[in-house]
PDB file of N, CA, C and O in Angstrom:
ATOM      1  N   MET A   1      -6.752   6.464 -14.854  1.00 51.00           N
ATOM      2  CA  MET A   1      -5.781   6.405 -13.787  1.00 51.00           C
ATOM      3  C   MET A   1      -4.619   5.539 -14.252  1.00 51.00           C
ATOM      4  O   MET A   1      -4.822   4.499 -14.844  1.00 51.00           O
ATOM      5  N   ALA A   2      -3.437   5.954 -13.976  1.00 56.00           N
ATOM      6  CA  ALA A   2      -2.251   5.205 -14.377  1.00 56.00           C
ATOM      7  C   ALA A   2      -1.986   4.068 -13.396  1.00 56.00           C
ATOM      8  O   ALA A   2      -2.323   4.148 -12.217  1.00 56.00           O
ATOM      9  N   THR A   3      -1.420   3.015 -13.895  1.00 60.00           N
ATOM     10  CA  THR A   3      -1.017   1.899 -13.045  1.00 60.00           C
ATOM     11  C   THR A   3       0.453   1.622 -13.276  1.00 60.00           C
ATOM     12  O   THR A   3       1.032   2.051 -14.267  1.00 60.00           O
ATOM     13  N   PHE A   4       1.051   0.891 -12.376  1.00 59.00           N
ATOM     14  CA  PHE A   4       2.436   0.513 -12.547  1.00 59.00           C
ATOM     15  C   PHE A   4       2.638  -0.879 -11.969  1.00 59.00           C
ATOM     16  O   PHE A   4       1.913  -1.310 -11.080  1.00 59.00           O
ATOM     17  N   ASP A   5       3.603  -1.585 -12.495  1.00 61.00           N
ATOM     18  CA  ASP A   5       3.927  -2.924 -12.018  1.00 61.00           C
ATOM     19  C   ASP A   5       5.304  -2.903 -11.385  1.00 61.00           C
ATOM     20  O   ASP A   5       6.217  -2.261 -11.889  1.00 61.00           O
ATOM     21  N   GLN A   6       5.430  -3.626 -10.299  1.00 64.00           N
ATOM     22  CA  GLN A   6       6.727  -3.782  -9.671  1.00 64.00           C
ATOM     23  C   GLN A   6       6.992  -5.266  -9.559  1.00 64.00           C
ATOM     24  O   GLN A   6       6.159  -6.015  -9.065  1.00 64.00           O
ATOM     25  N   PHE A   7       8.124  -5.688 -10.035  1.00 65.00           N
ATOM     26  CA  PHE A   7       8.477  -7.093  -9.958  1.00 65.00           C
ATOM     27  C   PHE A   7       9.429  -7.292  -8.796  1.00 65.00           C
ATOM     28  O   PHE A   7      10.439  -6.614  -8.674  1.00 65.00           O
ATOM     29  N   ARG A   8       9.084  -8.210  -7.931  1.00 63.00           N
ATOM     30  CA  ARG A   8       9.908  -8.513  -6.764  1.00 63.00           C
ATOM     31  C   ARG A   8      10.486  -9.912  -6.921  1.00 63.00           C
ATOM     32  O   ARG A   8       9.824 -10.808  -7.447  1.00 63.00           O
ATOM     33  N   PRO A   9      11.695 -10.130  -6.428  1.00 61.00           N
ATOM     34  CA  PRO A   9      12.262 -11.474  -6.501  1.00 61.00           C
ATOM     35  C   PRO A   9      11.499 -12.446  -5.604  1.00 61.00           C
ATOM     36  O   PRO A   9      10.931 -12.056  -4.582  1.00 61.00           O
ATOM     37  N   VAL A  10      11.461 -13.682  -5.996  1.00 60.00           N
ATOM     38  CA  VAL A  10      10.820 -14.725  -5.196  1.00 60.00           C
ATOM     39  C   VAL A  10      11.853 -15.239  -4.205  1.00 60.00           C
ATOM     40  O   VAL A  10      12.967 -15.610  -4.583  1.00 60.00           O
ATOM     41  N   TYR A  11      11.493 -15.252  -2.933  1.00 55.00           N
ATOM     42  CA  TYR A  11      12.432 -15.666  -1.905  1.00 55.00           C
ATOM     43  C   TYR A  11      12.309 -17.160  -1.624  1.00 55.00           C
ATOM     44  O   TYR A  11      11.258 -17.758  -1.824  1.00 55.00           O
ATOM     45  N   ALA A  12      13.373 -17.749  -1.140  1.00 54.00           N
ATOM     46  CA  ALA A  12      13.403 -19.177  -0.829  1.00 54.00           C
ATOM     47  C   ALA A  12      12.427 -19.481   0.304  1.00 54.00           C
ATOM     48  O   ALA A  12      11.982 -18.593   1.032  1.00 54.00           O
ATOM     49  N   ALA A  13      12.102 -20.759   0.461  1.00 60.00           N
ATOM     50  CA  ALA A  13      11.143 -21.179   1.489  1.00 60.00           C
ATOM     51  C   ALA A  13      11.644 -20.814   2.882  1.00 60.00           C
ATOM     52  O   ALA A  13      10.859 -20.452   3.744  1.00 60.00           O
ATOM     53  N   ARG A  14      12.938 -20.936   3.115  1.00 65.00           N
ATOM     54  CA  ARG A  14      13.520 -20.569   4.413  1.00 65.00           C
ATOM     55  C   ARG A  14      14.562 -19.488   4.181  1.00 65.00           C
ATOM     56  O   ARG A  14      15.750 -19.777   4.122  1.00 65.00           O
ATOM     57  N   PRO A  15      14.114 -18.260   4.064  1.00 65.00           N
ATOM     58  CA  PRO A  15      15.044 -17.185   3.722  1.00 65.00           C
ATOM     59  C   PRO A  15      16.024 -16.884   4.844  1.00 65.00           C
ATOM     60  O   PRO A  15      15.712 -17.030   6.030  1.00 65.00           O
ATOM     61  N   GLY A  16      17.206 -16.462   4.444  1.00 85.00           N
ATOM     62  CA  GLY A  16      18.212 -16.051   5.408  1.00 85.00           C
ATOM     63  C   GLY A  16      17.938 -14.640   5.903  1.00 85.00           C
ATOM     64  O   GLY A  16      16.971 -13.980   5.497  1.00 85.00           O
ATOM     65  N   LEU A  17      18.808 -14.180   6.757  1.00 87.00           N
ATOM     66  CA  LEU A  17      18.639 -12.864   7.368  1.00 87.00           C
ATOM     67  C   LEU A  17      18.560 -11.753   6.327  1.00 87.00           C
ATOM     68  O   LEU A  17      17.666 -10.904   6.382  1.00 87.00           O
ATOM     69  N   LEU A  18      19.470 -11.752   5.367  1.00 87.00           N
ATOM     70  CA  LEU A  18      19.460 -10.682   4.364  1.00 87.00           C
ATOM     71  C   LEU A  18      18.230 -10.751   3.474  1.00 87.00           C
ATOM     72  O   LEU A  18      17.688  -9.718   3.084  1.00 87.00           O
ATOM     73  N   GLN A  19      17.768 -11.954   3.167  1.00 87.00           N
ATOM     74  CA  GLN A  19      16.556 -12.082   2.363  1.00 87.00           C
ATOM     75  C   GLN A  19      15.338 -11.585   3.121  1.00 87.00           C
ATOM     76  O   GLN A  19      14.469 -10.932   2.554  1.00 87.00           O
ATOM     77  N   ARG A  20      15.252 -11.911   4.403  1.00 87.00           N
ATOM     78  CA  ARG A  20      14.133 -11.424   5.219  1.00 87.00           C
ATOM     79  C   ARG A  20      14.171  -9.907   5.334  1.00 87.00           C
ATOM     80  O   ARG A  20      13.140  -9.241   5.242  1.00 87.00           O
ATOM     81  N   LEU A  21      15.371  -9.359   5.511  1.00 89.00           N
ATOM     82  CA  LEU A  21      15.512  -7.911   5.579  1.00 89.00           C
ATOM     83  C   LEU A  21      15.089  -7.273   4.257  1.00 89.00           C
ATOM     84  O   LEU A  21      14.362  -6.276   4.244  1.00 89.00           O
ATOM     85  N   GLY A  22      15.504  -7.866   3.148  1.00 89.00           N
ATOM     86  CA  GLY A  22      15.111  -7.361   1.832  1.00 89.00           C
ATOM     87  C   GLY A  22      13.605  -7.414   1.639  1.00 89.00           C
ATOM     88  O   GLY A  22      13.004  -6.487   1.093  1.00 89.00           O
ATOM     89  N   ALA A  23      12.976  -8.485   2.102  1.00 88.00           N
ATOM     90  CA  ALA A  23      11.522  -8.624   1.986  1.00 88.00           C
ATOM     91  C   ALA A  23      10.816  -7.555   2.821  1.00 88.00           C
ATOM     92  O   ALA A  23       9.798  -6.993   2.391  1.00 88.00           O
ATOM     93  N   ARG A  24      11.338  -7.258   4.010  1.00 90.00           N
ATOM     94  CA  ARG A  24      10.737  -6.226   4.856  1.00 90.00           C
ATOM     95  C   ARG A  24      10.865  -4.855   4.211  1.00 90.00           C
ATOM     96  O   ARG A  24       9.937  -4.047   4.237  1.00 90.00           O
ATOM     97  N   ILE A  25      12.025  -4.585   3.628  1.00 92.00           N
ATOM     98  CA  ILE A  25      12.234  -3.302   2.955  1.00 92.00           C
ATOM     99  C   ILE A  25      11.320  -3.192   1.742  1.00 92.00           C
ATOM    100  O   ILE A  25      10.731  -2.134   1.486  1.00 92.00           O
ATOM    101  N   ASP A  26      11.177  -4.283   0.985  1.00 91.00           N
ATOM    102  CA  ASP A  26      10.271  -4.284  -0.169  1.00 91.00           C
ATOM    103  C   ASP A  26       8.836  -4.000   0.267  1.00 91.00           C
ATOM    104  O   ASP A  26       8.118  -3.234  -0.374  1.00 91.00           O
ATOM    105  N   GLY A  27       8.404  -4.622   1.358  1.00 89.00           N
ATOM    106  CA  GLY A  27       7.050  -4.394   1.868  1.00 89.00           C
ATOM    107  C   GLY A  27       6.844  -2.953   2.288  1.00 89.00           C
ATOM    108  O   GLY A  27       5.809  -2.348   2.002  1.00 89.00           O
ATOM    109  N   TRP A  28       7.848  -2.396   2.964  1.00 91.00           N
ATOM    110  CA  TRP A  28       7.774  -1.001   3.387  1.00 91.00           C
ATOM    111  C   TRP A  28       7.677  -0.084   2.171  1.00 91.00           C
ATOM    112  O   TRP A  28       6.861   0.842   2.148  1.00 91.00           O
ATOM    113  N   ALA A  29       8.496  -0.363   1.157  1.00 92.00           N
ATOM    114  CA  ALA A  29       8.480   0.471  -0.055  1.00 92.00           C
ATOM    115  C   ALA A  29       7.126   0.365  -0.768  1.00 92.00           C
ATOM    116  O   ALA A  29       6.610   1.366  -1.286  1.00 92.00           O
ATOM    117  N   ASP A  30       6.548  -0.830  -0.793  1.00 90.00           N
ATOM    118  CA  ASP A  30       5.230  -1.007  -1.419  1.00 90.00           C
ATOM    119  C   ASP A  30       4.159  -0.217  -0.678  1.00 90.00           C
ATOM    120  O   ASP A  30       3.303   0.431  -1.288  1.00 90.00           O
ATOM    121  N   ARG A  31       4.179  -0.285   0.666  1.00 89.00           N
ATOM    122  CA  ARG A  31       3.196   0.460   1.461  1.00 89.00           C
ATOM    123  C   ARG A  31       3.353   1.961   1.250  1.00 89.00           C
ATOM    124  O   ARG A  31       2.370   2.691   1.122  1.00 89.00           O
ATOM    125  N   ARG A  32       4.585   2.418   1.190  1.00 92.00           N
ATOM    126  CA  ARG A  32       4.837   3.847   0.984  1.00 92.00           C
ATOM    127  C   ARG A  32       4.365   4.295  -0.399  1.00 92.00           C
ATOM    128  O   ARG A  32       3.762   5.359  -0.547  1.00 92.00           O
ATOM    129  N   ALA A  33       4.620   3.469  -1.426  1.00 92.00           N
ATOM    130  CA  ALA A  33       4.186   3.808  -2.787  1.00 92.00           C
ATOM    131  C   ALA A  33       2.658   3.845  -2.874  1.00 92.00           C
ATOM    132  O   ALA A  33       2.088   4.727  -3.533  1.00 92.00           O
ATOM    133  N   THR A  34       1.998   2.915  -2.196  1.00 90.00           N
ATOM    134  CA  THR A  34       0.536   2.893  -2.184  1.00 90.00           C
ATOM    135  C   THR A  34      -0.013   4.149  -1.514  1.00 90.00           C
ATOM    136  O   THR A  34      -0.916   4.802  -2.035  1.00 90.00           O
ATOM    137  N   ALA A  35       0.542   4.495  -0.359  1.00 92.00           N
ATOM    138  CA  ALA A  35       0.086   5.684   0.356  1.00 92.00           C
ATOM    139  C   ALA A  35       0.335   6.939  -0.478  1.00 92.00           C
ATOM    140  O   ALA A  35      -0.506   7.845  -0.530  1.00 92.00           O
ATOM    141  N   ARG A  36       1.477   6.998  -1.152  1.00 93.00           N
ATOM    142  CA  ARG A  36       1.796   8.166  -1.977  1.00 93.00           C
ATOM    143  C   ARG A  36       0.819   8.277  -3.147  1.00 93.00           C
ATOM    144  O   ARG A  36       0.327   9.365  -3.453  1.00 93.00           O
ATOM    145  N   ALA A  37       0.526   7.152  -3.797  1.00 93.00           N
ATOM    146  CA  ALA A  37      -0.386   7.170  -4.944  1.00 93.00           C
ATOM    147  C   ALA A  37      -1.793   7.571  -4.516  1.00 93.00           C
ATOM    148  O   ALA A  37      -2.448   8.375  -5.186  1.00 93.00           O
ATOM    149  N   LEU A  38      -2.270   7.029  -3.402  1.00 92.00           N
ATOM    150  CA  LEU A  38      -3.595   7.402  -2.914  1.00 92.00           C
ATOM    151  C   LEU A  38      -3.624   8.854  -2.450  1.00 92.00           C
ATOM    152  O   LEU A  38      -4.626   9.549  -2.613  1.00 92.00           O
ATOM    153  N   GLY A  39      -2.526   9.320  -1.885  1.00 93.00           N
ATOM    154  CA  GLY A  39      -2.454  10.697  -1.421  1.00 93.00           C
ATOM    155  C   GLY A  39      -2.519  11.711  -2.544  1.00 93.00           C
ATOM    156  O   GLY A  39      -2.919  12.850  -2.339  1.00 93.00           O
ATOM    157  N   LYS A  40      -2.122  11.312  -3.736  1.00 94.00           N
ATOM    158  CA  LYS A  40      -2.160  12.212  -4.888  1.00 94.00           C
ATOM    159  C   LYS A  40      -3.558  12.347  -5.486  1.00 94.00           C
ATOM    160  O   LYS A  40      -3.807  13.255  -6.264  1.00 94.00           O
ATOM    161  N   LEU A  41      -4.462  11.437  -5.122  1.00 94.00           N
ATOM    162  CA  LEU A  41      -5.821  11.520  -5.640  1.00 94.00           C
ATOM    163  C   LEU A  41      -6.566  12.679  -5.010  1.00 94.00           C
ATOM    164  O   LEU A  41      -6.326  13.045  -3.859  1.00 94.00           O
ATOM    165  N   THR A  42      -7.490  13.237  -5.757  1.00 95.00           N
ATOM    166  CA  THR A  42      -8.326  14.304  -5.213  1.00 95.00           C
ATOM    167  C   THR A  42      -9.356  13.702  -4.266  1.00 95.00           C
ATOM    168  O   THR A  42      -9.613  12.498  -4.279  1.00 95.00           O
ATOM    169  N   THR A  43      -9.956  14.556  -3.467  1.00 93.00           N
ATOM    170  CA  THR A  43     -11.005  14.098  -2.554  1.00 93.00           C
ATOM    171  C   THR A  43     -12.158  13.485  -3.336  1.00 93.00           C
ATOM    172  O   THR A  43     -12.743  12.482  -2.912  1.00 93.00           O
ATOM    173  N   ARG A  44     -12.464  14.059  -4.486  1.00 95.00           N
ATOM    174  CA  ARG A  44     -13.535  13.532  -5.346  1.00 95.00           C
ATOM    175  C   ARG A  44     -13.194  12.119  -5.841  1.00 95.00           C
ATOM    176  O   ARG A  44     -14.036  11.224  -5.840  1.00 95.00           O
ATOM    177  N   GLU A  45     -11.955  11.912  -6.261  1.00 94.00           N
ATOM    178  CA  GLU A  45     -11.543  10.589  -6.749  1.00 94.00           C
ATOM    179  C   GLU A  45     -11.573   9.558  -5.625  1.00 94.00           C
ATOM    180  O   GLU A  45     -11.995   8.419  -5.835  1.00 94.00           O
ATOM    181  N   LEU A  46     -11.138   9.965  -4.441  1.00 92.00           N
ATOM    182  CA  LEU A  46     -11.210   9.055  -3.296  1.00 92.00           C
ATOM    183  C   LEU A  46     -12.659   8.715  -2.967  1.00 92.00           C
ATOM    184  O   LEU A  46     -12.980   7.561  -2.660  1.00 92.00           O
ATOM    185  N   ASP A  47     -13.537   9.704  -3.042  1.00 91.00           N
ATOM    186  CA  ASP A  47     -14.948   9.478  -2.779  1.00 91.00           C
ATOM    187  C   ASP A  47     -15.540   8.503  -3.792  1.00 91.00           C
ATOM    188  O   ASP A  47     -16.365   7.657  -3.440  1.00 91.00           O
ATOM    189  N   ASP A  48     -15.107   8.600  -5.047  1.00 92.00           N
ATOM    190  CA  ASP A  48     -15.569   7.662  -6.070  1.00 92.00           C
ATOM    191  C   ASP A  48     -15.169   6.227  -5.724  1.00 92.00           C
ATOM    192  O   ASP A  48     -15.862   5.277  -6.082  1.00 92.00           O
ATOM    193  N   LEU A  49     -14.037   6.071  -5.031  1.00 89.00           N
ATOM    194  CA  LEU A  49     -13.574   4.742  -4.614  1.00 89.00           C
ATOM    195  C   LEU A  49     -14.179   4.315  -3.280  1.00 89.00           C
ATOM    196  O   LEU A  49     -13.952   3.196  -2.818  1.00 89.00           O
ATOM    197  N   GLY A  50     -14.921   5.226  -2.658  1.00 88.00           N
ATOM    198  CA  GLY A  50     -15.522   4.922  -1.362  1.00 88.00           C
ATOM    199  C   GLY A  50     -14.542   5.069  -0.219  1.00 88.00           C
ATOM    200  O   GLY A  50     -14.687   4.434   0.821  1.00 88.00           O
ATOM    201  N   LEU A  51     -13.530   5.925  -0.406  1.00 89.00           N
ATOM    202  CA  LEU A  51     -12.505   6.123   0.616  1.00 89.00           C
ATOM    203  C   LEU A  51     -12.467   7.570   1.057  1.00 89.00           C
ATOM    204  O   LEU A  51     -12.955   8.463   0.372  1.00 89.00           O
ATOM    205  N   THR A  52     -11.856   7.790   2.217  1.00 90.00           N
ATOM    206  CA  THR A  52     -11.573   9.137   2.691  1.00 90.00           C
ATOM    207  C   THR A  52     -10.067   9.234   2.907  1.00 90.00           C
ATOM    208  O   THR A  52      -9.349   8.233   2.873  1.00 90.00           O
ATOM    209  N   ARG A  53      -9.584  10.423   3.143  1.00 91.00           N
ATOM    210  CA  ARG A  53      -8.150  10.599   3.413  1.00 91.00           C
ATOM    211  C   ARG A  53      -7.735   9.827   4.670  1.00 91.00           C
ATOM    212  O   ARG A  53      -6.610   9.354   4.763  1.00 91.00           O
ATOM    213  N   ALA A  54      -8.644   9.689   5.622  1.00 88.00           N
ATOM    214  CA  ALA A  54      -8.334   8.962   6.851  1.00 88.00           C
ATOM    215  C   ALA A  54      -8.129   7.471   6.595  1.00 88.00           C
ATOM    216  O   ALA A  54      -7.501   6.781   7.399  1.00 88.00           O
ATOM    217  N   ASP A  55      -8.638   6.950   5.476  1.00 90.00           N
ATOM    218  CA  ASP A  55      -8.512   5.529   5.151  1.00 90.00           C
ATOM    219  C   ASP A  55      -7.176   5.180   4.508  1.00 90.00           C
ATOM    220  O   ASP A  55      -6.808   4.004   4.427  1.00 90.00           O
ATOM    221  N   ILE A  56      -6.430   6.160   4.041  1.00 91.00           N
ATOM    222  CA  ILE A  56      -5.220   5.897   3.267  1.00 91.00           C
ATOM    223  C   ILE A  56      -4.205   5.072   4.051  1.00 91.00           C
ATOM    224  O   ILE A  56      -3.651   4.103   3.530  1.00 91.00           O
ATOM    225  N   ASP A  57      -3.949   5.409   5.302  1.00 88.00           N
ATOM    226  CA  ASP A  57      -2.953   4.662   6.088  1.00 88.00           C
ATOM    227  C   ASP A  57      -3.360   3.208   6.276  1.00 88.00           C
ATOM    228  O   ASP A  57      -2.530   2.307   6.189  1.00 88.00           O
ATOM    229  N   ALA A  58      -4.646   2.969   6.534  1.00 89.00           N
ATOM    230  CA  ALA A  58      -5.115   1.592   6.714  1.00 89.00           C
ATOM    231  C   ALA A  58      -4.994   0.799   5.419  1.00 89.00           C
ATOM    232  O   ALA A  58      -4.555  -0.354   5.430  1.00 89.00           O
ATOM    233  N   ILE A  59      -5.351   1.398   4.304  1.00 89.00           N
ATOM    234  CA  ILE A  59      -5.255   0.721   3.012  1.00 89.00           C
ATOM    235  C   ILE A  59      -3.809   0.390   2.706  1.00 89.00           C
ATOM    236  O   ILE A  59      -3.473  -0.726   2.293  1.00 89.00           O
ATOM    237  N   ALA A  60      -2.907   1.342   2.904  1.00 87.00           N
ATOM    238  CA  ALA A  60      -1.491   1.132   2.617  1.00 87.00           C
ATOM    239  C   ALA A  60      -0.903   0.032   3.494  1.00 87.00           C
ATOM    240  O   ALA A  60      -0.035  -0.726   3.056  1.00 87.00           O
ATOM    241  N   ALA A  61      -1.383  -0.087   4.719  1.00 85.00           N
ATOM    242  CA  ALA A  61      -0.878  -1.110   5.637  1.00 85.00           C
ATOM    243  C   ALA A  61      -1.533  -2.468   5.402  1.00 85.00           C
ATOM    244  O   ALA A  61      -1.188  -3.446   6.054  1.00 85.00           O
ATOM    245  N   GLY A  62      -2.485  -2.524   4.474  1.00 83.00           N
ATOM    246  CA  GLY A  62      -3.136  -3.793   4.181  1.00 83.00           C
ATOM    247  C   GLY A  62      -4.273  -4.124   5.120  1.00 83.00           C
ATOM    248  O   GLY A  62      -4.757  -5.250   5.155  1.00 83.00           O
ATOM    249  N   ARG A  63      -4.698  -3.133   5.905  1.00 84.00           N
ATOM    250  CA  ARG A  63      -5.823  -3.344   6.818  1.00 84.00           C
ATOM    251  C   ARG A  63      -7.093  -2.814   6.193  1.00 84.00           C
ATOM    252  O   ARG A  63      -7.075  -1.979   5.303  1.00 84.00           O
ATOM    253  N   ARG A  64      -8.213  -3.276   6.699  1.00 81.00           N
ATOM    254  CA  ARG A  64      -9.510  -2.792   6.237  1.00 81.00           C
ATOM    255  C   ARG A  64      -9.800  -1.460   6.924  1.00 81.00           C
ATOM    256  O   ARG A  64      -9.638  -1.322   8.123  1.00 81.00           O
ATOM    257  N   PRO A  65     -10.232  -0.460   6.152  1.00 79.00           N
ATOM    258  CA  PRO A  65     -10.561   0.830   6.777  1.00 79.00           C
ATOM    259  C   PRO A  65     -11.744   0.690   7.730  1.00 79.00           C
ATOM    260  O   PRO A  65     -12.554  -0.227   7.610  1.00 79.00           O
ATOM    261  N   ALA A  66     -11.825   1.622   8.665  1.00 75.00           N
ATOM    262  CA  ALA A  66     -12.934   1.612   9.617  1.00 75.00           C
ATOM    263  C   ALA A  66     -14.257   1.747   8.882  1.00 75.00           C
ATOM    264  O   ALA A  66     -14.369   2.455   7.897  1.00 75.00           O
ATOM    265  N   THR A  67     -15.259   1.049   9.369  1.00 68.00           N
ATOM    266  CA  THR A  67     -16.578   1.093   8.757  1.00 68.00           C
ATOM    267  C   THR A  67     -17.256   2.405   9.097  1.00 68.00           C
ATOM    268  O   THR A  67     -17.254   2.842  10.239  1.00 68.00           O
ATOM    269  N   ARG A  68     -17.830   3.017   8.074  1.00 66.00           N
ATOM    270  CA  ARG A  68     -18.535   4.289   8.287  1.00 66.00           C
ATOM    271  C   ARG A  68     -20.040   4.012   8.299  1.00 66.00           C
ATOM    272  O   ARG A  68     -20.538   3.202   7.541  1.00 66.00           O
ATOM    273  N   VAL A  69     -20.736   4.733   9.154  1.00 58.00           N
ATOM    274  CA  VAL A  69     -22.191   4.634   9.219  1.00 58.00           C
ATOM    275  C   VAL A  69     -22.760   5.857   8.538  1.00 58.00           C
ATOM    276  O   VAL A  69     -22.401   6.982   8.853  1.00 58.00           O
ATOM    277  N   TYR A  70     -23.669   5.654   7.598  1.00 58.00           N
ATOM    278  CA  TYR A  70     -24.267   6.767   6.856  1.00 58.00           C
ATOM    279  C   TYR A  70     -25.619   7.097   7.384  1.00 58.00           C
ATOM    280  O   TYR A  70     -26.393   6.347   7.769  1.00 58.00           O
TER     281      TYR A  70
END
């Protein structure tokens, strides 16, 4: 599986309006890239990771996916 690195600027301790806006946009872009990358995986690959397609949105948002009972 391919990986990629994204370097983000470090923001000041008390960021201004534009810095906060930039940080929000960066977070949104990261979540979208994560969802896109997971969406490209096959169902088999997701199963190998212990995920389902329904888990992708939660993972991208940084939340824990719902617990499944087997």
